[in-house]
CSV table of N, CA and C in Angstrom, one decimal:
chain,number,residue,atom,x,y,z
P,1,UNK,N,-53.6,69.4,17.2
P,1,UNK,CA,-51.8,69.4,18.7
P,1,UNK,C,-51.6,67.7,19.2
P,2,UNK,N,-53.2,67.8,19.7
P,2,UNK,CA,-53.1,66.1,20.8
P,2,UNK,C,-52.9,65.7,19.5
P,3,UNK,N,-53.0,65.1,18.2
P,3,UNK,CA,-53.4,64.1,17.5
P,3,UNK,C,-51.2,63.7,16.7
P,4,UNK,N,-51.4,65.6,16.9
P,4,UNK,CA,-48.9,66.1,16.6
P,4,UNK,C,-48.2,65.2,17.8
P,5,UNK,N,-49.0,65.6,18.3
P,5,UNK,CA,-48.3,65.1,19.1
P,5,UNK,C,-48.0,63.7,19.6
P,6,UNK,N,-48.9,63.0,19.5
P,6,UNK,CA,-49.1,61.4,20.0
P,6,UNK,C,-48.6,60.8,17.9
P,7,UNK,N,-49.1,60.8,16.4
P,7,UNK,CA,-48.2,61.0,16.2
P,7,UNK,C,-46.5,61.2,16.1
P,8,UNK,N,-45.8,61.8,16.0
P,8,UNK,CA,-44.8,62.9,17.3
P,8,UNK,C,-44.1,61.2,17.8
P,9,UNK,N,-44.8,61.4,18.9
P,9,UNK,CA,-44.9,60.7,20.4
P,9,UNK,C,-44.5,58.5,19.6
P,10,UNK,N,-45.3,58.5,18.6
P,10,UNK,CA,-45.4,56.8,18.2
P,10,UNK,C,-44.1,56.6,17.1
P,11,UNK,N,-43.7,57.8,16.7
P,11,UNK,CA,-43.1,58.0,15.4
P,11,UNK,C,-41.5,57.3,16.6
P,12,UNK,N,-40.7,58.3,16.7
P,12,UNK,CA,-39.8,59.2,18.3
P,12,UNK,C,-39.8,57.0,18.8
P,13,UNK,N,-40.5,57.3,19.3
P,13,UNK,CA,-40.4,55.6,20.4
P,13,UNK,C,-41.0,54.5,19.6
P,14,UNK,N,-41.7,54.6,18.0
P,14,UNK,CA,-41.9,53.2,17.3
P,14,UNK,C,-40.5,53.1,16.7
P,15,UNK,N,-39.4,53.9,16.2
P,15,UNK,CA,-38.3,53.0,16.0
P,15,UNK,C,-37.0,53.2,17.1
P,16,UNK,N,-37.4,54.1,17.9
P,16,UNK,CA,-36.1,53.5,19.4
P,16,UNK,C,-36.8,52.2,19.1
P,17,UNK,N,-37.4,51.4,20.0
P,17,UNK,CA,-38.1,50.0,20.1
P,17,UNK,C,-38.0,49.3,19.2
P,18,UNK,N,-37.7,49.1,17.9
P,18,UNK,CA,-37.8,48.9,17.0
P,18,UNK,C,-36.2,48.5,16.8
P,19,UNK,N,-35.8,49.4,17.1
P,19,UNK,CA,-34.1,49.2,16.2
P,19,UNK,C,-33.0,48.8,17.4
P,20,UNK,N,-32.5,48.3,16.3
P,20,UNK,CA,-31.5,47.0,17.2
P,20,UNK,C,-30.4,46.8,16.0
P,21,UNK,N,-29.0,46.3,16.4
P,21,UNK,CA,-27.7,46.0,15.7
P,21,UNK,C,-28.4,45.1,14.9
P,22,UNK,N,-27.7,44.6,13.6
P,22,UNK,CA,-27.9,43.6,12.7
P,22,UNK,C,-27.7,42.6,13.7
P,23,UNK,N,-25.7,42.3,13.9
P,23,UNK,CA,-25.7,41.2,14.6
P,23,UNK,C,-25.7,41.7,16.1
P,24,UNK,N,-26.8,41.8,17.0
P,24,UNK,CA,-26.3,42.6,19.1
P,24,UNK,C,-26.7,41.7,19.4
P,25,UNK,N,-25.3,41.7,19.9
P,25,UNK,CA,-26.1,40.4,21.2
P,25,UNK,C,-25.5,41.2,23.0
P,26,UNK,N,-27.4,41.2,23.1
P,26,UNK,CA,-27.4,42.1,24.6
P,26,UNK,C,-27.5,41.2,26.4
P,27,UNK,N,-26.3,41.3,27.2
P,27,UNK,CA,-26.7,40.7,28.0
P,27,UNK,C,-27.3,41.4,29.2
P,28,UNK,N,-29.1,39.7,29.5
P,28,UNK,CA,-29.5,40.9,30.7
P,28,UNK,C,-28.6,40.2,31.9
P,29,UNK,N,-29.2,40.6,33.4
P,29,UNK,CA,-28.5,41.1,34.5
P,29,UNK,C,-30.4,41.1,35.0
P,30,UNK,N,-29.6,40.4,35.6
P,30,UNK,CA,-31.2,40.3,37.3
P,30,UNK,C,-31.6,41.9,36.8
P,31,UNK,N,-33.2,42.4,37.7
P,31,UNK,CA,-33.7,43.2,37.4
P,31,UNK,C,-34.2,43.9,35.8
P,32,UNK,N,-33.2,43.4,35.2
P,32,UNK,CA,-33.6,44.3,33.5
P,32,UNK,C,-35.0,43.1,33.2
P,33,UNK,N,-35.7,43.8,32.3
P,33,UNK,CA,-36.5,44.4,32.2
P,33,UNK,C,-36.6,42.3,31.0
P,34,UNK,N,-36.8,41.3,30.9
P,34,UNK,CA,-37.0,40.7,30.2
P,34,UNK,C,-37.6,39.4,30.6
P,35,UNK,N,-37.5,37.9,30.6
P,35,UNK,CA,-38.1,36.7,31.5
P,35,UNK,C,-37.1,36.3,31.4
P,36,UNK,N,-36.0,36.0,31.5
P,36,UNK,CA,-34.6,35.6,32.3
P,36,UNK,C,-33.6,36.0,31.7
P,37,UNK,N,-32.8,35.7,33.0
P,37,UNK,CA,-31.5,36.3,32.7
P,37,UNK,C,-30.5,35.5,31.8
P,38,UNK,N,-29.6,36.5,31.6
P,38,UNK,CA,-28.7,34.6,30.5
P,38,UNK,C,-27.7,36.0,29.3
P,39,UNK,N,-27.9,36.0,28.0
P,39,UNK,CA,-27.9,36.5,27.2
P,39,UNK,C,-28.7,36.0,26.0
P,40,UNK,N,-29.3,38.1,25.6
P,40,UNK,CA,-30.6,38.3,24.9
P,40,UNK,C,-30.2,38.5,23.1
P,41,UNK,N,-30.2,37.4,22.5
P,41,UNK,CA,-29.4,36.9,20.6
P,41,UNK,C,-30.1,37.7,20.0
P,42,UNK,N,-30.2,38.5,19.2
P,42,UNK,CA,-31.2,39.3,18.0
P,42,UNK,C,-31.2,38.1,17.1
P,43,UNK,N,-32.4,37.7,16.3
P,43,UNK,CA,-32.5,37.1,15.0
P,43,UNK,C,-31.9,36.8,14.5
P,44,UNK,N,-30.9,38.2,14.2
P,44,UNK,CA,-29.7,38.1,13.0
P,44,UNK,C,-28.7,36.8,13.9
P,45,UNK,N,-28.5,37.5,14.8
P,45,UNK,CA,-27.2,37.0,15.6
P,45,UNK,C,-27.4,35.8,15.9
P,46,UNK,N,-28.5,35.3,15.9
P,46,UNK,CA,-28.6,33.9,16.8
P,46,UNK,C,-28.6,32.7,15.4
P,47,UNK,N,-29.1,33.8,14.1
P,47,UNK,CA,-29.3,32.8,12.9
P,47,UNK,C,-27.7,33.2,12.2
P,48,UNK,N,-27.1,34.3,12.7
P,48,UNK,CA,-25.0,34.2,12.5
P,48,UNK,C,-24.8,33.2,13.1
P,49,UNK,N,-24.4,32.6,14.7
P,49,UNK,CA,-24.6,31.7,15.0
P,49,UNK,C,-24.5,30.4,15.1
P,50,UNK,N,-25.9,29.9,14.9
P,50,UNK,CA,-26.4,28.9,13.9
P,50,UNK,C,-25.8,28.6,12.9
P,51,UNK,N,-25.7,29.1,11.8
P,51,UNK,CA,-25.1,29.4,10.5
P,51,UNK,C,-24.2,28.6,10.3
P,52,UNK,N,-22.8,30.0,11.2
P,52,UNK,CA,-21.7,29.6,12.1
P,52,UNK,C,-21.6,28.0,12.7
P,53,UNK,N,-22.3,27.6,12.8
P,53,UNK,CA,-22.2,26.2,14.0
P,53,UNK,C,-22.2,25.3,12.4
P,54,UNK,N,-23.3,25.7,12.1
P,54,UNK,CA,-23.6,24.2,10.9
P,54,UNK,C,-22.7,24.1,9.7
P,55,UNK,N,-21.7,25.7,9.3
P,55,UNK,CA,-21.1,25.2,8.6
P,55,UNK,C,-19.6,24.9,9.4
P,56,UNK,N,-19.1,25.5,11.0
P,56,UNK,CA,-18.0,24.1,11.1
P,56,UNK,C,-18.1,23.3,11.0
P,57,UNK,N,-19.2,22.2,11.1
P,57,UNK,CA,-19.9,21.2,11.6
P,57,UNK,C,-19.4,21.1,10.1
P,58,UNK,N,-20.0,21.3,8.9
P,58,UNK,CA,-19.5,20.8,7.5
P,58,UNK,C,-18.2,20.7,7.2
P,59,UNK,N,-17.9,21.9,7.6
P,59,UNK,CA,-16.4,22.4,7.6
P,59,UNK,C,-15.3,21.1,8.0
P,60,UNK,N,-15.8,21.4,8.8
P,60,UNK,CA,-15.4,19.3,10.1
P,60,UNK,C,-15.5,18.5,9.5
P,61,UNK,N,-16.3,18.2,8.5
P,61,UNK,CA,-16.9,16.9,8.3
P,61,UNK,C,-16.0,16.7,6.7
P,62,UNK,N,-16.2,18.2,6.5
P,62,UNK,CA,-15.0,18.1,4.9
P,62,UNK,C,-13.1,18.0,5.1
P,63,UNK,N,-13.2,18.6,6.4
P,63,UNK,CA,-11.6,18.0,6.5
P,63,UNK,C,-11.6,17.5,6.5
P,64,UNK,N,-12.1,16.2,7.4
P,64,UNK,CA,-11.7,15.1,7.3
P,64,UNK,C,-12.1,13.9,6.5
P,65,UNK,N,-13.0,14.5,5.7
P,65,UNK,CA,-13.7,13.5,4.7
P,65,UNK,C,-12.0,13.7,3.1
P,66,UNK,N,-11.9,14.5,3.3
P,66,UNK,CA,-11.0,15.5,2.9
P,66,UNK,C,-9.2,14.2,3.4
P,67,UNK,N,-9.0,15.0,4.7
P,67,UNK,CA,-8.1,14.0,5.2
P,67,UNK,C,-8.0,12.7,5.0
P,68,UNK,N,-8.7,11.5,4.8
P,68,UNK,CA,-9.3,10.1,4.7
P,68,UNK,C,-8.9,10.4,3.3
P,69,UNK,N,-9.6,10.7,2.5
P,69,UNK,CA,-9.7,10.8,1.0
P,69,UNK,C,-7.5,10.4,0.9
P,70,UNK,N,-6.7,11.8,1.7
P,70,UNK,CA,-5.5,11.5,1.2
P,70,UNK,C,-5.3,10.5,1.8
P,71,UNK,N,-5.3,10.0,3.3
P,71,UNK,CA,-4.9,9.1,3.5
P,71,UNK,C,-5.2,7.5,2.8
P,72,UNK,N,-6.1,7.7,2.6
P,72,UNK,CA,-6.3,6.9,1.5
P,72,UNK,C,-5.1,6.1,-0.1
P,73,UNK,N,-5.6,7.2,-0.5
P,73,UNK,CA,-4.8,7.5,-1.9
P,73,UNK,C,-2.9,7.0,-1.3
P,74,UNK,N,-2.4,7.4,-0.2
P,74,UNK,CA,-0.9,7.4,0.0
P,74,UNK,C,-1.2,5.8,0.3
P,75,UNK,N,-2.3,5.2,1.2
P,75,UNK,CA,-2.9,3.9,1.3
P,75,UNK,C,-2.7,2.7,-0.5
P,76,UNK,N,-3.0,3.4,-0.4
P,76,UNK,CA,-3.0,2.4,-2.2
P,76,UNK,C,-2.2,1.9,-2.6
P,77,UNK,N,-1.5,4.3,-3.0
P,77,UNK,CA,-0.1,3.8,-3.9
P,77,UNK,C,1.4,3.3,-2.8
P,78,UNK,N,1.1,3.0,-1.4
P,78,UNK,CA,2.1,2.2,-1.3
P,78,UNK,C,1.8,0.7,-1.4
P,79,UNK,N,0.4,0.7,-1.2
P,79,UNK,CA,0.3,-1.0,-1.3
P,79,UNK,C,0.6,-1.6,-3.3
P,80,UNK,N,0.5,0.1,-3.6
P,80,UNK,CA,1.4,-0.7,-5.4
P,80,UNK,C,1.5,-0.2,-6.0
P,81,UNK,N,3.0,0.1,-5.3
P,81,UNK,CA,4.5,0.3,-4.5
P,81,UNK,C,5.4,-0.9,-4.3
P,82,UNK,N,4.7,-1.8,-3.6
P,82,UNK,CA,4.7,-2.6,-3.3
P,82,UNK,C,4.4,-4.5,-4.1
P,83,UNK,N,3.2,-4.0,-4.4
P,83,UNK,CA,2.3,-5.2,-5.6
P,83,UNK,C,4.0,-5.3,-7.1
P,84,UNK,N,4.1,-4.2,-7.3
P,84,UNK,CA,4.9,-3.7,-8.6
P,84,UNK,C,6.6,-4.7,-8.5
P,85,UNK,N,7.0,-4.4,-6.5
P,85,UNK,CA,8.1,-5.2,-6.3
P,85,UNK,C,8.5,-6.3,-6.2
P,86,UNK,N,7.6,-7.0,-5.8
P,86,UNK,CA,6.6,-8.0,-5.6
P,86,UNK,C,6.7,-9.1,-7.0
P,87,UNK,N,6.5,-8.2,-8.1
P,87,UNK,CA,6.1,-8.4,-9.6
P,87,UNK,C,7.5,-9.1,-9.8
P,88,UNK,N,8.0,-7.5,-9.9
P,88,UNK,CA,9.9,-7.5,-9.9
P,88,UNK,C,10.3,-8.5,-9.9
P,89,UNK,N,10.2,-8.8,-8.7
P,89,UNK,CA,11.2,-9.8,-7.6
P,89,UNK,C,10.7,-11.4,-8.7
P,90,UNK,N,9.7,-11.7,-8.2
P,90,UNK,CA,9.2,-13.2,-8.9
P,90,UNK,C,9.8,-12.7,-10.2
P,91,UNK,N,9.8,-11.6,-10.7
P,91,UNK,CA,10.5,-12.0,-12.2
P,91,UNK,C,11.6,-12.4,-12.7
P,92,UNK,N,12.1,-11.6,-11.7
P,92,UNK,CA,13.7,-11.7,-11.2
P,92,UNK,C,14.1,-12.7,-11.0
P,93,UNK,N,13.3,-13.5,-9.7
P,93,UNK,CA,13.6,-15.0,-9.6
P,93,UNK,C,13.5,-16.2,-11.0
P,94,UNK,N,12.3,-16.0,-11.8
P,94,UNK,CA,12.2,-16.6,-12.2
P,94,UNK,C,13.0,-16.7,-14.1
P,95,UNK,N,13.5,-15.2,-14.3
P,95,UNK,CA,14.2,-15.1,-14.9
P,95,UNK,C,15.7,-16.2,-14.6
P,96,UNK,N,16.0,-16.3,-13.3
P,96,UNK,CA,17.0,-16.9,-12.3
P,96,UNK,C,17.1,-18.2,-12.8
P,97,UNK,N,16.2,-18.7,-12.6
P,97,UNK,CA,16.0,-19.9,-12.5
P,97,UNK,C,15.6,-20.7,-13.8
P,98,UNK,N,14.9,-19.9,-14.5
P,98,UNK,CA,15.3,-19.9,-16.7
P,98,UNK,C,16.4,-20.4,-16.7
P,99,UNK,N,17.2,-19.8,-16.2
P,99,UNK,CA,19.0,-19.8,-16.5
P,99,UNK,C,19.4,-20.8,-16.6
P,100,UNK,N,19.5,-21.1,-15.3
P,100,UNK,CA,20.1,-22.4,-14.2
P,100,UNK,C,19.5,-22.9,-14.7
P,101,UNK,N,18.2,-23.5,-14.8
P,101,UNK,CA,18.0,-24.5,-15.8
P,101,UNK,C,18.2,-24.6,-17.6
P,102,UNK,N,18.5,-23.7,-17.6
P,102,UNK,CA,18.7,-24.3,-19.8
P,102,UNK,C,20.7,-24.2,-19.0
P,103,UNK,N,21.6,-23.8,-17.7
P,103,UNK,CA,22.4,-23.8,-17.7
P,103,UNK,C,22.5,-26.0,-17.8
P,104,UNK,N,22.2,-26.0,-16.7
P,104,UNK,CA,22.3,-28.0,-16.2
P,104,UNK,C,21.9,-28.4,-17.4
P,105,UNK,N,20.9,-27.6,-18.4
P,105,UNK,CA,20.5,-28.2,-19.9
P,105,UNK,C,21.8,-28.3,-20.4
P,106,UNK,N,22.8,-27.5,-20.9
P,106,UNK,CA,23.5,-27.4,-21.4
P,106,UNK,C,24.5,-28.4,-21.2
P,107,UNK,N,24.6,-28.5,-19.8
P,107,UNK,CA,25.9,-29.2,-18.7
P,107,UNK,C,25.8,-30.5,-18.8
P,108,UNK,N,24.3,-30.9,-19.6
P,108,UNK,CA,23.7,-32.2,-19.0
P,108,UNK,C,24.0,-33.0,-20.7
P,109,UNK,N,24.0,-31.7,-21.2
P,109,UNK,CA,24.1,-32.0,-23.3
P,109,UNK,C,25.0,-32.4,-22.9
P,110,UNK,N,26.4,-31.6,-22.4
P,110,UNK,CA,28.0,-31.9,-22.8
P,110,UNK,C,28.5,-32.9,-22.4
P,111,UNK,N,28.1,-33.3,-21.2
P,111,UNK,CA,28.9,-34.4,-20.6
P,111,UNK,C,28.2,-35.7,-21.5
P,112,UNK,N,27.2,-35.9,-21.8
P,112,UNK,CA,25.8,-36.5,-22.5
P,112,UNK,C,27.3,-37.0,-23.6
P,113,UNK,N,27.9,-35.9,-24.7
P,113,UNK,CA,28.7,-36.1,-25.9
P,113,UNK,C,29.8,-36.7,-25.4
P,114,UNK,N,30.9,-36.3,-24.4
P,114,UNK,CA,31.9,-36.3,-24.1
P,114,UNK,C,31.8,-37.5,-23.7
P,115,UNK,N,30.8,-38.1,-23.0
P,115,UNK,CA,31.1,-39.3,-22.7
P,115,UNK,C,32.0,-40.9,-22.9
P,116,UNK,N,32.9,-41.7,-22.1
P,116,UNK,CA,33.1,-42.7,-23.6
P,116,UNK,C,33.1,-43.8,-23.1
P,117,UNK,N,33.0,-44.5,-23.2
P,117,UNK,CA,32.6,-46.6,-23.1
P,117,UNK,C,31.7,-46.8,-21.8
P,118,UNK,N,30.6,-47.5,-21.9
P,118,UNK,CA,29.7,-47.1,-21.3
P,118,UNK,C,30.1,-47.8,-20.1
P,119,UNK,N,29.6,-48.8,-18.8
P,119,UNK,CA,30.6,-48.7,-17.7
P,119,UNK,C,30.7,-50.7,-18.4
P,120,UNK,N,29.8,-51.3,-18.8
P,120,UNK,CA,29.9,-52.8,-19.4
P,120,UNK,C,31.2,-52.6,-20.1
P,121,UNK,N,30.9,-51.7,-20.8
P,121,UNK,CA,32.1,-52.1,-22.0
P,121,UNK,C,33.6,-52.2,-21.9
P,122,UNK,N,33.1,-51.7,-20.4
P,122,UNK,CA,34.9,-51.2,-19.6
P,122,UNK,C,35.3,-52.4,-19.1
P,123,UNK,N,33.8,-52.7,-18.3
P,123,UNK,CA,33.9,-54.2,-17.2
P,123,UNK,C,34.2,-56.1,-18.2
P,124,UNK,N,33.7,-55.1,-19.8
P,124,UNK,CA,34.2,-56.7,-20.7
P,124,UNK,C,35.9,-57.2,-20.6
P,125,UNK,N,35.9,-55.1,-21.3
P,125,UNK,CA,37.4,-55.1,-22.0
P,125,UNK,C,38.3,-55.5,-20.9
P,126,UNK,N,37.6,-55.3,-19.7
P,126,UNK,CA,38.5,-55.7,-18.2
P,126,UNK,C,39.3,-57.4,-18.4
P,127,UNK,N,37.9,-57.7,-18.8
P,127,UNK,CA,38.1,-59.4,-18.6
P,127,UNK,C,39.0,-59.8,-19.6
P,128,UNK,N,38.7,-59.9,-21.0
P,128,UNK,CA,39.4,-60.1,-21.9
P,128,UNK,C,40.7,-59.8,-22.2
P,129,UNK,N,41.2,-58.2,-21.4
P,129,UNK,CA,42.8,-58.1,-21.0
P,129,UNK,C,43.1,-59.1,-20.3
P,130,UNK,N,42.1,-59.6,-19.2
P,130,UNK,CA,43.0,-59.8,-17.7
P,130,UNK,C,43.1,-61.9,-18.5
P,131,UNK,N,42.3,-61.8,-19.3
P,131,UNK,CA,42.6,-63.7,-19.7
P,131,UNK,C,43.8,-63.6,-20.9
P,132,UNK,N,43.5,-62.4,-21.5
P,132,UNK,CA,44.7,-61.9,-23.0
P,132,UNK,C,45.8,-62.7,-22.0
P,133,UNK,N,46.1,-61.3,-20.6
P,133,UNK,CA,47.5,-61.8,-20.2
P,133,UNK,C,47.5,-62.3,-20.5
P,134,UNK,N,46.9,-63.4,-18.6
P,134,UNK,CA,47.1,-64.7,-18.2
P,134,UNK,C,47.6,-65.8,-19.4
P,135,UNK,N,47.2,-65.4,-20.9
P,135,UNK,CA,47.0,-66.6,-21.7
P,135,UNK,C,48.5,-66.5,-22.6
P,136,UNK,N,48.8,-64.7,-22.2
P,136,UNK,CA,50.5,-64.7,-22.8
P,136,UNK,C,50.7,-65.9,-21.6
P,137,UNK,N,50.6,-65.4,-20.7
P,137,UNK,CA,51.9,-65.2,-19.4
P,137,UNK,C,52.1,-67.0,-19.3
P,138,UNK,N,50.5,-67.8,-19.6
P,138,UNK,CA,51.0,-68.5,-19.2
P,138,UNK,C,52.1,-69.4,-20.9
P,139,UNK,N,52.0,-69.0,-22.1
P,139,UNK,CA,52.4,-69.4,-23.3
P,139,UNK,C,52.9,-69.5,-22.7
P,140,UNK,N,53.9,-68.0,-22.7
P,140,UNK,CA,55.9,-67.8,-21.9
P,140,UNK,C,56.1,-68.8,-21.7
P,141,UNK,N,55.8,-69.0,-20.6
P,141,UNK,CA,56.4,-70.0,-19.4
P,141,UNK,C,56.4,-71.2,-20.2
P,142,UNK,N,55.8,-71.8,-20.5
P,142,UNK,CA,55.9,-72.6,-21.1
P,142,UNK,C,56.7,-73.4,-22.2
P,143,UNK,N,56.4,-72.2,-22.9
P,143,UNK,CA,58.0,-71.7,-23.8
P,143,UNK,C,59.1,-72.0,-23.1
P,144,UNK,N,59.0,-71.4,-22.7
P,144,UNK,CA,60.7,-71.2,-21.1
P,144,UNK,C,61.3,-72.7,-21.1
P,145,UNK,N,59.6,-73.4,-20.4
P,145,UNK,CA,60.3,-74.9,-19.9
P,145,UNK,C,60.8,-75.9,-21.2
P,146,UNK,N,60.0,-75.5,-22.3
P,146,UNK,CA,60.2,-76.3,-22.9
P,146,UNK,C,61.9,-75.8,-24.3
P,147,UNK,N,62.4,-74.9,-23.4
P,147,UNK,CA,63.8,-74.4,-24.0
P,147,UNK,C,64.9,-74.9,-23.3
P,148,UNK,N,64.0,-75.1,-22.2
P,148,UNK,CA,65.3,-75.6,-21.5
P,148,UNK,C,65.1,-76.7,-21.6
């Protein structure tokens, strides 16, 4: 009978002494049986808290990395757009300059085609015309004097 009672007591107290909730957190007050005052965590609750802290850190790093990647992609996108704008502007300016140069070449060619005699030809022609006019004038005056 003593053996039966002993087995009964051991099985009863054994179950109670080790029975814990899977995620239990117990507050310990002064005077309670514990080596310190504060909050006492079960192994599973402490493990869950540790996992939550580690996963929170990893989640924060993932979100930060994702935000950084998005920002880098947006920045690269805007840089590429500005490069394309600059290249387009340079190409347009180059085409305008080429067009203006072609127009200048055309006008120069047309000017040379329609150009009259050179300046020296006009100079020589003017002198010869002056000499001829003077000679005709002198001859006409001398003829008029001899006829009188």
